[in-house]
XYZ file of N, CA and C in Angstrom:
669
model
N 3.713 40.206 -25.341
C 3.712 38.814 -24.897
C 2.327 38.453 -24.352
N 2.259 37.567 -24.485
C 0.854 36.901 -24.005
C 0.614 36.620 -22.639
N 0.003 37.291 -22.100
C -0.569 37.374 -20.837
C -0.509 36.037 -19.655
N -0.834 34.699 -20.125
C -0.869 33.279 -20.276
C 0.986 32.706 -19.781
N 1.426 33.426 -20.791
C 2.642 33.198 -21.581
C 3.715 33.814 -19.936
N 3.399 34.948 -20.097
C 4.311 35.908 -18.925
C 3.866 35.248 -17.468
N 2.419 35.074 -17.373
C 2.055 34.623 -15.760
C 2.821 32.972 -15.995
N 3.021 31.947 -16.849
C 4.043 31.055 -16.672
C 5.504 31.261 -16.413
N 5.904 32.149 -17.390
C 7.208 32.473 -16.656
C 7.379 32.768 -15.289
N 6.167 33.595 -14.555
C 6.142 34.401 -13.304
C 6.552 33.493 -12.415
N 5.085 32.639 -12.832
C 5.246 31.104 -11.826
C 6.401 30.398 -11.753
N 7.186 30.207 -12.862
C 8.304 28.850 -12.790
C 9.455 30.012 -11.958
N 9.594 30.999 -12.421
C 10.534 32.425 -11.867
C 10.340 31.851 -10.498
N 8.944 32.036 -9.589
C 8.601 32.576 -8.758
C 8.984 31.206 -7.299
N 8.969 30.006 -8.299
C 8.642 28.583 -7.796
C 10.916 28.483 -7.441
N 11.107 28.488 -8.627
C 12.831 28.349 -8.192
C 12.895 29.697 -6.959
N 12.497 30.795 -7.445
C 13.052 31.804 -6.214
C 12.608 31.027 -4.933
N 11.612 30.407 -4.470
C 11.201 29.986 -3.330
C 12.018 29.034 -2.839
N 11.895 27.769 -3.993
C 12.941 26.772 -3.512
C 14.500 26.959 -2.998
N 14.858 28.032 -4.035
C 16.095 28.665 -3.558
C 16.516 28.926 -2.137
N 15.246 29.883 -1.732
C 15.569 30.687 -0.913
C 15.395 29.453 0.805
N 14.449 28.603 0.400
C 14.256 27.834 1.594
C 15.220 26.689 1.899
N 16.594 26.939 0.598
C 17.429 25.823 0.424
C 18.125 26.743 1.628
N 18.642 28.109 0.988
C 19.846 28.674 1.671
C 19.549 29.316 2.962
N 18.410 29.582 3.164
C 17.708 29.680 4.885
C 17.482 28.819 5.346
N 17.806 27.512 5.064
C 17.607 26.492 6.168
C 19.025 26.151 6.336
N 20.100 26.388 5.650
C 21.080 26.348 5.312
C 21.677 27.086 6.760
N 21.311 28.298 6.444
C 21.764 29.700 6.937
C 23.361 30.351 6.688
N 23.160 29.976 5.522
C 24.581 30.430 4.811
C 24.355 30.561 3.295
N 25.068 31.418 2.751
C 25.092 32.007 0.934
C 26.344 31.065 0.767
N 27.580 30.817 1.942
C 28.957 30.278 1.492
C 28.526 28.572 0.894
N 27.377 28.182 -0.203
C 26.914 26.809 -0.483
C 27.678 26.433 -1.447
N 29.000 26.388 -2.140
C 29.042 25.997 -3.723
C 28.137 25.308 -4.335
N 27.515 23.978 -4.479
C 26.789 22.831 -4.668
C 25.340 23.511 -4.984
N 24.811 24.190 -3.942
C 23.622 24.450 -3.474
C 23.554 26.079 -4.969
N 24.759 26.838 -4.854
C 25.215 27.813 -6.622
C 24.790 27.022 -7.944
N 25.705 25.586 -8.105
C 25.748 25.103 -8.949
C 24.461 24.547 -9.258
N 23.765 24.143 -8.350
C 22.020 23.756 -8.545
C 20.991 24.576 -9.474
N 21.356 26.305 -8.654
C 20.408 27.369 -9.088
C 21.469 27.593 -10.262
N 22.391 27.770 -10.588
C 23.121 27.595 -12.200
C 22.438 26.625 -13.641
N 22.369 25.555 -12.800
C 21.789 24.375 -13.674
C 20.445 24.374 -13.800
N 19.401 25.235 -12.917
C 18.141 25.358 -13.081
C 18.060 26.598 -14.633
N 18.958 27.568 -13.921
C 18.515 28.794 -14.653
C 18.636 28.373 -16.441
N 19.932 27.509 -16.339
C 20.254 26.917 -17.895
C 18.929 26.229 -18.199
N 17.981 25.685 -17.115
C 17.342 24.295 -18.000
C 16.385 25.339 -18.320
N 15.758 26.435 -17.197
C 14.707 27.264 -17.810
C 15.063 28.078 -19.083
N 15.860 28.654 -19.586
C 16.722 28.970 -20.581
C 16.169 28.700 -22.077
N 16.643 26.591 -21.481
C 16.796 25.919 -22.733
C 14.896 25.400 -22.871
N 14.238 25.488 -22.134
C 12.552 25.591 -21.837
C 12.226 26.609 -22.826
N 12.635 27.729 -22.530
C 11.877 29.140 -23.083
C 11.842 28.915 -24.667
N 12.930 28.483 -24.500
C 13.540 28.269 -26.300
C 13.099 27.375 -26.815
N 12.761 26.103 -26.453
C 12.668 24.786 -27.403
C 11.144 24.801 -27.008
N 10.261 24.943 -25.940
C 8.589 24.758 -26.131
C 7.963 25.466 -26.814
N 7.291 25.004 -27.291
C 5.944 25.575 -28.227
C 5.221 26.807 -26.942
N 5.137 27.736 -27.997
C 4.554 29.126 -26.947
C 2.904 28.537 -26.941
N 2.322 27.873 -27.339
C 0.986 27.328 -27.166
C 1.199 26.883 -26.048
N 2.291 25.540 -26.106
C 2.212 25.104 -24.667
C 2.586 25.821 -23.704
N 3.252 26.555 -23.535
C 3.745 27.296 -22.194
C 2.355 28.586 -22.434
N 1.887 28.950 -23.333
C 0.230 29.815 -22.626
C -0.864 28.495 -21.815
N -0.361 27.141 -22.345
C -1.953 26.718 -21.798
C -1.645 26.059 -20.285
N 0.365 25.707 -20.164
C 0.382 25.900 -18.624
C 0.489 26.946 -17.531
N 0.327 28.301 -18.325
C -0.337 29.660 -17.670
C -1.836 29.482 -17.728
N -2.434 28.808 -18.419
C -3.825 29.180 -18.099
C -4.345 28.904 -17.369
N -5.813 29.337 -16.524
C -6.554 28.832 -15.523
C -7.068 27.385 -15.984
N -7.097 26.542 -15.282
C -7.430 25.410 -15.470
C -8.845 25.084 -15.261
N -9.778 24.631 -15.986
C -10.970 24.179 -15.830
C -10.868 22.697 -16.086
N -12.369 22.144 -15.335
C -12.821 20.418 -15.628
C -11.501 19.593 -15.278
N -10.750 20.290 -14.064
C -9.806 19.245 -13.274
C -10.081 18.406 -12.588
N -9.672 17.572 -12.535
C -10.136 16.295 -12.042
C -9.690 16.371 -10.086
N -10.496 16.365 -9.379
C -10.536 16.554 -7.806
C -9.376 15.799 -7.629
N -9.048 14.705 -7.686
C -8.266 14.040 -7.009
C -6.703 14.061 -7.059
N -6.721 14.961 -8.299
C -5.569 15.860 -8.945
C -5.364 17.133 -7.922
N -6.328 17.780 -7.848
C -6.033 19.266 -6.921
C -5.455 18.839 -5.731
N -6.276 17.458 -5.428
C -5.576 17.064 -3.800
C -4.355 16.327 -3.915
N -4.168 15.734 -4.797
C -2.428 15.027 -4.584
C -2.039 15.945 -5.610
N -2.400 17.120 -6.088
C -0.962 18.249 -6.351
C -0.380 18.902 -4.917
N -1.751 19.689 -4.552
C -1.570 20.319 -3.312
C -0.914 19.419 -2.027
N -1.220 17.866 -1.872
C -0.250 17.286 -0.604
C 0.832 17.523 -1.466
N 1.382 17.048 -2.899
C 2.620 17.090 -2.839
C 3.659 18.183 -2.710
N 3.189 19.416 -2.858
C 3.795 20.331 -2.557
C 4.370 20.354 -1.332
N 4.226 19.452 -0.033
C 4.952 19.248 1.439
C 6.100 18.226 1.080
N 6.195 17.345 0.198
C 7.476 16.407 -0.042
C 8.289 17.482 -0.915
N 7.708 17.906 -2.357
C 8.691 18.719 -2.698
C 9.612 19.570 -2.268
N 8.674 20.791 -1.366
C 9.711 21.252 -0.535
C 10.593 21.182 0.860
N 10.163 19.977 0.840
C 10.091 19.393 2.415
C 11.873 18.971 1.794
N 12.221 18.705 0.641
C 13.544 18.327 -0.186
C 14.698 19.386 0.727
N 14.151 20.094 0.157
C 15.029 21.593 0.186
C 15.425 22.135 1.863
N 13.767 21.524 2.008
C 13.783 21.952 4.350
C 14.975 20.959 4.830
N 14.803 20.034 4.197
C 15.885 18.731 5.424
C 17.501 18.607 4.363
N 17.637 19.112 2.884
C 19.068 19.331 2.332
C 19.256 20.773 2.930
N 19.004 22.062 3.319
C 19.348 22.454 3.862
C 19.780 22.832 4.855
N 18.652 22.023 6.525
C 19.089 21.879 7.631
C 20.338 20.583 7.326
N 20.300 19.619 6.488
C 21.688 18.681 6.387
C 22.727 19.436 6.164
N 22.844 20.421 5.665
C 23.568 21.372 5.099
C 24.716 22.034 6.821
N 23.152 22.401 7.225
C 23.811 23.576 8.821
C 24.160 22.649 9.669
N 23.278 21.336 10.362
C 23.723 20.993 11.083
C 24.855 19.616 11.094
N 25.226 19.512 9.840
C 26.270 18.028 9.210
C 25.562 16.761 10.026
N 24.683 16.697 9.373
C 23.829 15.159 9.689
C 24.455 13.978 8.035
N 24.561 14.583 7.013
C 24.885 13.589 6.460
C 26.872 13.412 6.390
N 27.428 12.431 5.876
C 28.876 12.407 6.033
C 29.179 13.086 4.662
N 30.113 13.429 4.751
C 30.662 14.442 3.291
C 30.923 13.030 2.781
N 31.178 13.601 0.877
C 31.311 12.546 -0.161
C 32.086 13.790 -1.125
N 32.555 12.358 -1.813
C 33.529 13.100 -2.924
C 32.838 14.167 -3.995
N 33.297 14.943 -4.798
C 32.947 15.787 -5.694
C 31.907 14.871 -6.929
N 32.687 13.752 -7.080
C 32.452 13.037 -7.937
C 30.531 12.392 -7.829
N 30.472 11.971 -6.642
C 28.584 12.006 -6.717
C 28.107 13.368 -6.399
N 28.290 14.513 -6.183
C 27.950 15.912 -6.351
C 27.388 15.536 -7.888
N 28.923 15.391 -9.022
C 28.398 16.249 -10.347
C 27.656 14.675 -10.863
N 27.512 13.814 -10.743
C 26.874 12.582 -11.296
C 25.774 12.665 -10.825
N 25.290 13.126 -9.691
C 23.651 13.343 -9.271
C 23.184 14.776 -10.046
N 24.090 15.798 -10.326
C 23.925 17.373 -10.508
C 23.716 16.587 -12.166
N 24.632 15.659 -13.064
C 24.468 15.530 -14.415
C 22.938 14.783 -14.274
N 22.731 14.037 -13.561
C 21.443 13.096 -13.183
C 20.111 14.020 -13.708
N 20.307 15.255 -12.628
C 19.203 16.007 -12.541
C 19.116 17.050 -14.028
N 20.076 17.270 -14.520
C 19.837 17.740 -15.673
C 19.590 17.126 -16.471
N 19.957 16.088 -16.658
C 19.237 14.849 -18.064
C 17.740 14.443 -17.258
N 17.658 14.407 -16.434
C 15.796 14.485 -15.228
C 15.333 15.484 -16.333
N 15.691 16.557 -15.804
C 15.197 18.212 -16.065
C 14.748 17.446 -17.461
N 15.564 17.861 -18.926
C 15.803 17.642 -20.373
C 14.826 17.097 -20.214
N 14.485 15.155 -20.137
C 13.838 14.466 -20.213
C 12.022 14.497 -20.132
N 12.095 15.492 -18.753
C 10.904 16.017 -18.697
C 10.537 17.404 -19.940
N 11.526 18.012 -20.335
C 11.448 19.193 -21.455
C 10.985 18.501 -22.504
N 11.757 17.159 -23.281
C 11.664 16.499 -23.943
C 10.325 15.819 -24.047
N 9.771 15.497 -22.961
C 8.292 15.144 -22.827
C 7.723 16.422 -23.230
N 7.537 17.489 -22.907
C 6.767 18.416 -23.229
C 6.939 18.815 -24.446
N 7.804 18.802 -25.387
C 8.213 19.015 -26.780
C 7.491 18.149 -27.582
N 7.198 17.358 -27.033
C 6.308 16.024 -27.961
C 4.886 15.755 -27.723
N 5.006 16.942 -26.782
C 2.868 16.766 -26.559
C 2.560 18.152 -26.276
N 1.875 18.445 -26.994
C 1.461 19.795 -26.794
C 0.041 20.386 -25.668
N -0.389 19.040 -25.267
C -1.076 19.229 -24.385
C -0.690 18.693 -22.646
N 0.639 18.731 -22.537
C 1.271 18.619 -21.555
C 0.862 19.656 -20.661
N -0.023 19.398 -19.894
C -0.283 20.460 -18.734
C -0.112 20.460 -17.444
N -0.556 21.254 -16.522
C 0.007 21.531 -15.133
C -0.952 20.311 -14.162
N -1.732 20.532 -14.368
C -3.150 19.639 -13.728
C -3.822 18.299 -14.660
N -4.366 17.601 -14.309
C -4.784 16.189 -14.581
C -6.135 16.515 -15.735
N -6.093 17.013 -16.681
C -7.847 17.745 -17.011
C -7.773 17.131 -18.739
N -9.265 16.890 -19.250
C -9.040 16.337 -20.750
C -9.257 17.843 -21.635
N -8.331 18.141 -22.568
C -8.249 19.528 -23.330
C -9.426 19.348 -24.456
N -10.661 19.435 -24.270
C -11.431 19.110 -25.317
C -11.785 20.281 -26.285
N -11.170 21.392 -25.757
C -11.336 22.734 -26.296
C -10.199 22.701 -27.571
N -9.096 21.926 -27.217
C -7.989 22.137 -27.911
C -7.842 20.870 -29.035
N -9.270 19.885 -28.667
C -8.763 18.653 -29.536
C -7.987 17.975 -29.124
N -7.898 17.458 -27.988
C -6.830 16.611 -26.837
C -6.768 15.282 -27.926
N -5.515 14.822 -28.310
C -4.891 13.756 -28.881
C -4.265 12.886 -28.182
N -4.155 11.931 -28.260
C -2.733 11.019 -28.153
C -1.355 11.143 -28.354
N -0.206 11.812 -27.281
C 0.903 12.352 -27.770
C 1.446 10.534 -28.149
N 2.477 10.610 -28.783
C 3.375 8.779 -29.349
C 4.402 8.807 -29.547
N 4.735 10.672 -29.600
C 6.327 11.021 -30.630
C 7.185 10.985 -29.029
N 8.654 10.687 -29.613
C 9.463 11.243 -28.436
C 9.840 10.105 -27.578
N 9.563 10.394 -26.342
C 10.001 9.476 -24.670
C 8.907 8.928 -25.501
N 7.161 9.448 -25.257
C 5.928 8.255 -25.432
C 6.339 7.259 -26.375
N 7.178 6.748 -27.054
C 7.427 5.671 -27.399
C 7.570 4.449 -26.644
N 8.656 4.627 -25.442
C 8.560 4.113 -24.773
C 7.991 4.208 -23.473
N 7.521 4.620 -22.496
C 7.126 5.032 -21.724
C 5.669 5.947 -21.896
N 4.572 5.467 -20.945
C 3.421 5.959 -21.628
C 3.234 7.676 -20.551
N 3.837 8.089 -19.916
C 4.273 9.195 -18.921
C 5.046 9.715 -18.557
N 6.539 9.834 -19.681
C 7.797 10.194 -19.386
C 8.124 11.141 -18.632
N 7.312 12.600 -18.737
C 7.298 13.338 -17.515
C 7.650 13.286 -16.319
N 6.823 12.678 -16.030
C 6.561 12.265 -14.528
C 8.027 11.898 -14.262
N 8.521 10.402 -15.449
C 9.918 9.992 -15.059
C 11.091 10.678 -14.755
N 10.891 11.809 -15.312
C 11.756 13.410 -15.208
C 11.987 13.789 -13.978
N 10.273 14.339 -13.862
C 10.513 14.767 -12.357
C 10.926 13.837 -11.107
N 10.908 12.508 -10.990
C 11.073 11.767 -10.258
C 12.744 11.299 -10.152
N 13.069 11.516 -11.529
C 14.730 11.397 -11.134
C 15.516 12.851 -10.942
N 14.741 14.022 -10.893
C 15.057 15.094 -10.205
C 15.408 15.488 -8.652
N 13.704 14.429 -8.161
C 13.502 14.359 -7.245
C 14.859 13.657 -6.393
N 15.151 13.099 -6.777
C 16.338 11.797 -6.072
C 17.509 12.346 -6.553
N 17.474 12.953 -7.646
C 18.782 13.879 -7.160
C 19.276 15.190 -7.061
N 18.265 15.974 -6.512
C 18.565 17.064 -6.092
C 18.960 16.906 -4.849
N 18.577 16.302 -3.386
C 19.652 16.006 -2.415
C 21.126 15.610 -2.445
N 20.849 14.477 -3.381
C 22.673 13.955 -3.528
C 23.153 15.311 -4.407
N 22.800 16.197 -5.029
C 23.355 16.688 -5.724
C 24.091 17.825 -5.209
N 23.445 18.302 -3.692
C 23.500 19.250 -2.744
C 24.797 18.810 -1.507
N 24.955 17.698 -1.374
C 24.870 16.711 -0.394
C 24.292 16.246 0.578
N 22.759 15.743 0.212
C 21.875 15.605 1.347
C 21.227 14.053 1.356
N 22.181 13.141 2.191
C 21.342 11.834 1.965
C 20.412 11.545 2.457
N 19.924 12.406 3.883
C 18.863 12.395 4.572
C 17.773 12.935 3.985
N 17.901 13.849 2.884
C 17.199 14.329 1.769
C 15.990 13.265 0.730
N 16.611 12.148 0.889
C 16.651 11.452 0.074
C 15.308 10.661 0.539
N 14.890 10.844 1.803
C 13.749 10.063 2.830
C 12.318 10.803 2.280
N 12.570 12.127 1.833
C 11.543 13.011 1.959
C 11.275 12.864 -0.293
N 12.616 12.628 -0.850
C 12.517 12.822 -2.255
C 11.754 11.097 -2.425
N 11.729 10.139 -1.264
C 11.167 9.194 -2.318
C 9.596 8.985 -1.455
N 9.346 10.222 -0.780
C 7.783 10.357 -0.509
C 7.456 11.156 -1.733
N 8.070 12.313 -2.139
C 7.492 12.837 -3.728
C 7.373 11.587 -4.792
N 8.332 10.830 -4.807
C 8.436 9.868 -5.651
C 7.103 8.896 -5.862
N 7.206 8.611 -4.399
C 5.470 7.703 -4.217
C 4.328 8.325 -4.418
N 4.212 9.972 -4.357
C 3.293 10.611 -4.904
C 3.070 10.793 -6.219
N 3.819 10.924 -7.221
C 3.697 10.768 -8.449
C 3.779 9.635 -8.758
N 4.129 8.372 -8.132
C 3.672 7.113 -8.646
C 2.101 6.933 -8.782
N 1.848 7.803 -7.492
C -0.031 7.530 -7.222
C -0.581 8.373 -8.631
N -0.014 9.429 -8.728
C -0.750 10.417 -9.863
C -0.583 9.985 -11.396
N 0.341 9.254 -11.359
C 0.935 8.499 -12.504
C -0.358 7.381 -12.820
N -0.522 7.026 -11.976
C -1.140 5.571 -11.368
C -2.967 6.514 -12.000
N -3.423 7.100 -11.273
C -4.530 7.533 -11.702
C -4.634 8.361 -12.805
N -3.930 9.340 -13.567
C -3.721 9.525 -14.670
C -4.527 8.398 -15.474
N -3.409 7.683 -15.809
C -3.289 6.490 -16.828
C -4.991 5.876 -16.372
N -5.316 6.200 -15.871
C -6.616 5.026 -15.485
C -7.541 6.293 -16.112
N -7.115 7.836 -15.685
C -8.366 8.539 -16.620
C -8.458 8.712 -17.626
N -6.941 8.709 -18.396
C -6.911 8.681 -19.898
C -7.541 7.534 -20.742
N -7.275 6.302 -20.002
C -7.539 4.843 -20.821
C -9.178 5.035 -20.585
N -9.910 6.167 -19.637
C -11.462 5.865 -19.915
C -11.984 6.971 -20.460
N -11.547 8.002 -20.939
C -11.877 9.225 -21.309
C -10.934 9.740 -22.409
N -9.742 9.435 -22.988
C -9.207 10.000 -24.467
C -9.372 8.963 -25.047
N -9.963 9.148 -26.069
C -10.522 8.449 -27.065
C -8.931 8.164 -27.855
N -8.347 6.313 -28.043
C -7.337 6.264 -28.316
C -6.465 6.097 -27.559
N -6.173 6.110 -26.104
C -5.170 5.732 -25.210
C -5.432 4.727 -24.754
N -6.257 4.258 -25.021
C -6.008 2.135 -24.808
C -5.591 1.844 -25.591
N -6.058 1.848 -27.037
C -5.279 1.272 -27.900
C -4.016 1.605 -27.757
N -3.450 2.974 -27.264
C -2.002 3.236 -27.388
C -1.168 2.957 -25.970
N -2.130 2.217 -24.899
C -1.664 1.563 -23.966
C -1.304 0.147 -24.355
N -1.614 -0.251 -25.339
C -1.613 -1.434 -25.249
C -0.323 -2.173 -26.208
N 0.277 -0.587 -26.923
C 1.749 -0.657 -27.969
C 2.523 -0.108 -26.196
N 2.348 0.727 -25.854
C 3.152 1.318 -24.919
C 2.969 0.788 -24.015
N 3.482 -0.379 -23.441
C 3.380 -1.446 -21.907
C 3.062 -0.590 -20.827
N 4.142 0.217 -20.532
C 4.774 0.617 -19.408
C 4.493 2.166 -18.905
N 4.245 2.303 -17.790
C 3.718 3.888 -17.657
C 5.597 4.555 -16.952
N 5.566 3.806 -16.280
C 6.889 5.049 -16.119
C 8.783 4.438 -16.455
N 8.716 2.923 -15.995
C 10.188 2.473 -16.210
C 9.525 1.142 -17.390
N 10.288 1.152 -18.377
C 10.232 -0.073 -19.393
C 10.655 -1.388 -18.636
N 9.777 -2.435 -18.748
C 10.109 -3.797 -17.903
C 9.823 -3.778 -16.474
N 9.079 -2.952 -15.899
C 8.571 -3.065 -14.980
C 7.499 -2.418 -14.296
N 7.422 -1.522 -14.618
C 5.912 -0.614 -14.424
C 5.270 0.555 -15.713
């Protein structure tokens, strides 16, 4: 296996074990059903990842990243405090019952939420092969214009993935207080979304013109 290839698996391995573990220690209990069914539905989506991406793409989001764009390193690195900041306040919601219990029924409608999230974002990566971890132009690789797929409609479907992940991995746990900290991630990838699109339209040759079929960077009819 490719070196590239295995240190991505390590990472995504390494990234759920963490989240996991800071769900059910803030928790301070294994007795979670909800909080099972989460790491169930992750392990399936990584699963259905391994299988359906192009092994190009999953070596070049193992690779070291060069010619990243600064402002990328710094709103990856803040966002890493909302992301897991998810998991810090659904799990203390968890120990100390700050939110009110709810039926089963928004459990599995936020839990189905986050797996069509998950897909959606897979689905983005299936259709661009230069879908990477960091904000950077692939000029080594011949960086294109992805169009197939979500980019039809939406000029950053990704992002849209992770953002309806974001919003429901609390409800999905039962954490509505969760929900304070998932739409500060949310506003962070609006910003990265937001500057993205402004480096592509001045630096890939071809994403204006294909901004200009594709309206919308993350919801159709409104942004």
């Amino acid at each position: 296996m490719n070196k590239n290839i295995a240190k991505r698996i390590m990472q995504v391995i390494l990234t759920l074990a963490i989240q996991m573990a800071i769900l059910f220690l803030c928790a301070w209990t294994l007795g979670w059903t909800w909080a099972w069914v989460l790491l169930a539905v992750n392990v399936l989506i990584l699963a259905i990842n391994f299988i359906v991406l192009p092994k190009e793409l999953i070596e070049e989001r193992g690779r070291k990243k060069e010619n990243v764009k600064k402002w990328d390193r710094v709103l990856t690195t803040v966002s890493i405090i909302p992301i897991l900041g998810i998991y810090v306040v659904s799990g203390l919601d968890h120990r100390f019952f700050w939110s009110p219990q709810y039926g089963d029924s928004i459990h599995l409608a936020a839990m189905l939420f986050y797996f069509l999230g998950s897909l959606f974002f897979t689905w983005s990566m299936v259709n661009n092969r230069f879908f990477s971890t960091m904000v950077r132009l692939q000029a080594e690789r011949g960086h294109t214009v992805a169009t197939g797929g979500p980019y039809r409609f939406v000029r950053h479907p990704g992002y849209l993935g992770f953002c309806v992940t974001f919003i429901a991995t609390p409800l999905a746990v039962g954490s509505l207080y969760g929900l304070a900290v998932s739409a500060a991630a949310v506003a962070l990838f609006i910003a990265r979304t937001a500057l993205e699109d402004r480096t592509l339209r001045a630096e890939l040759p071809g994403y204006a013109e294909y901004a200009e079929k594709v309206r919308y960077r993350l919801l159709p009819g409104i942004w």
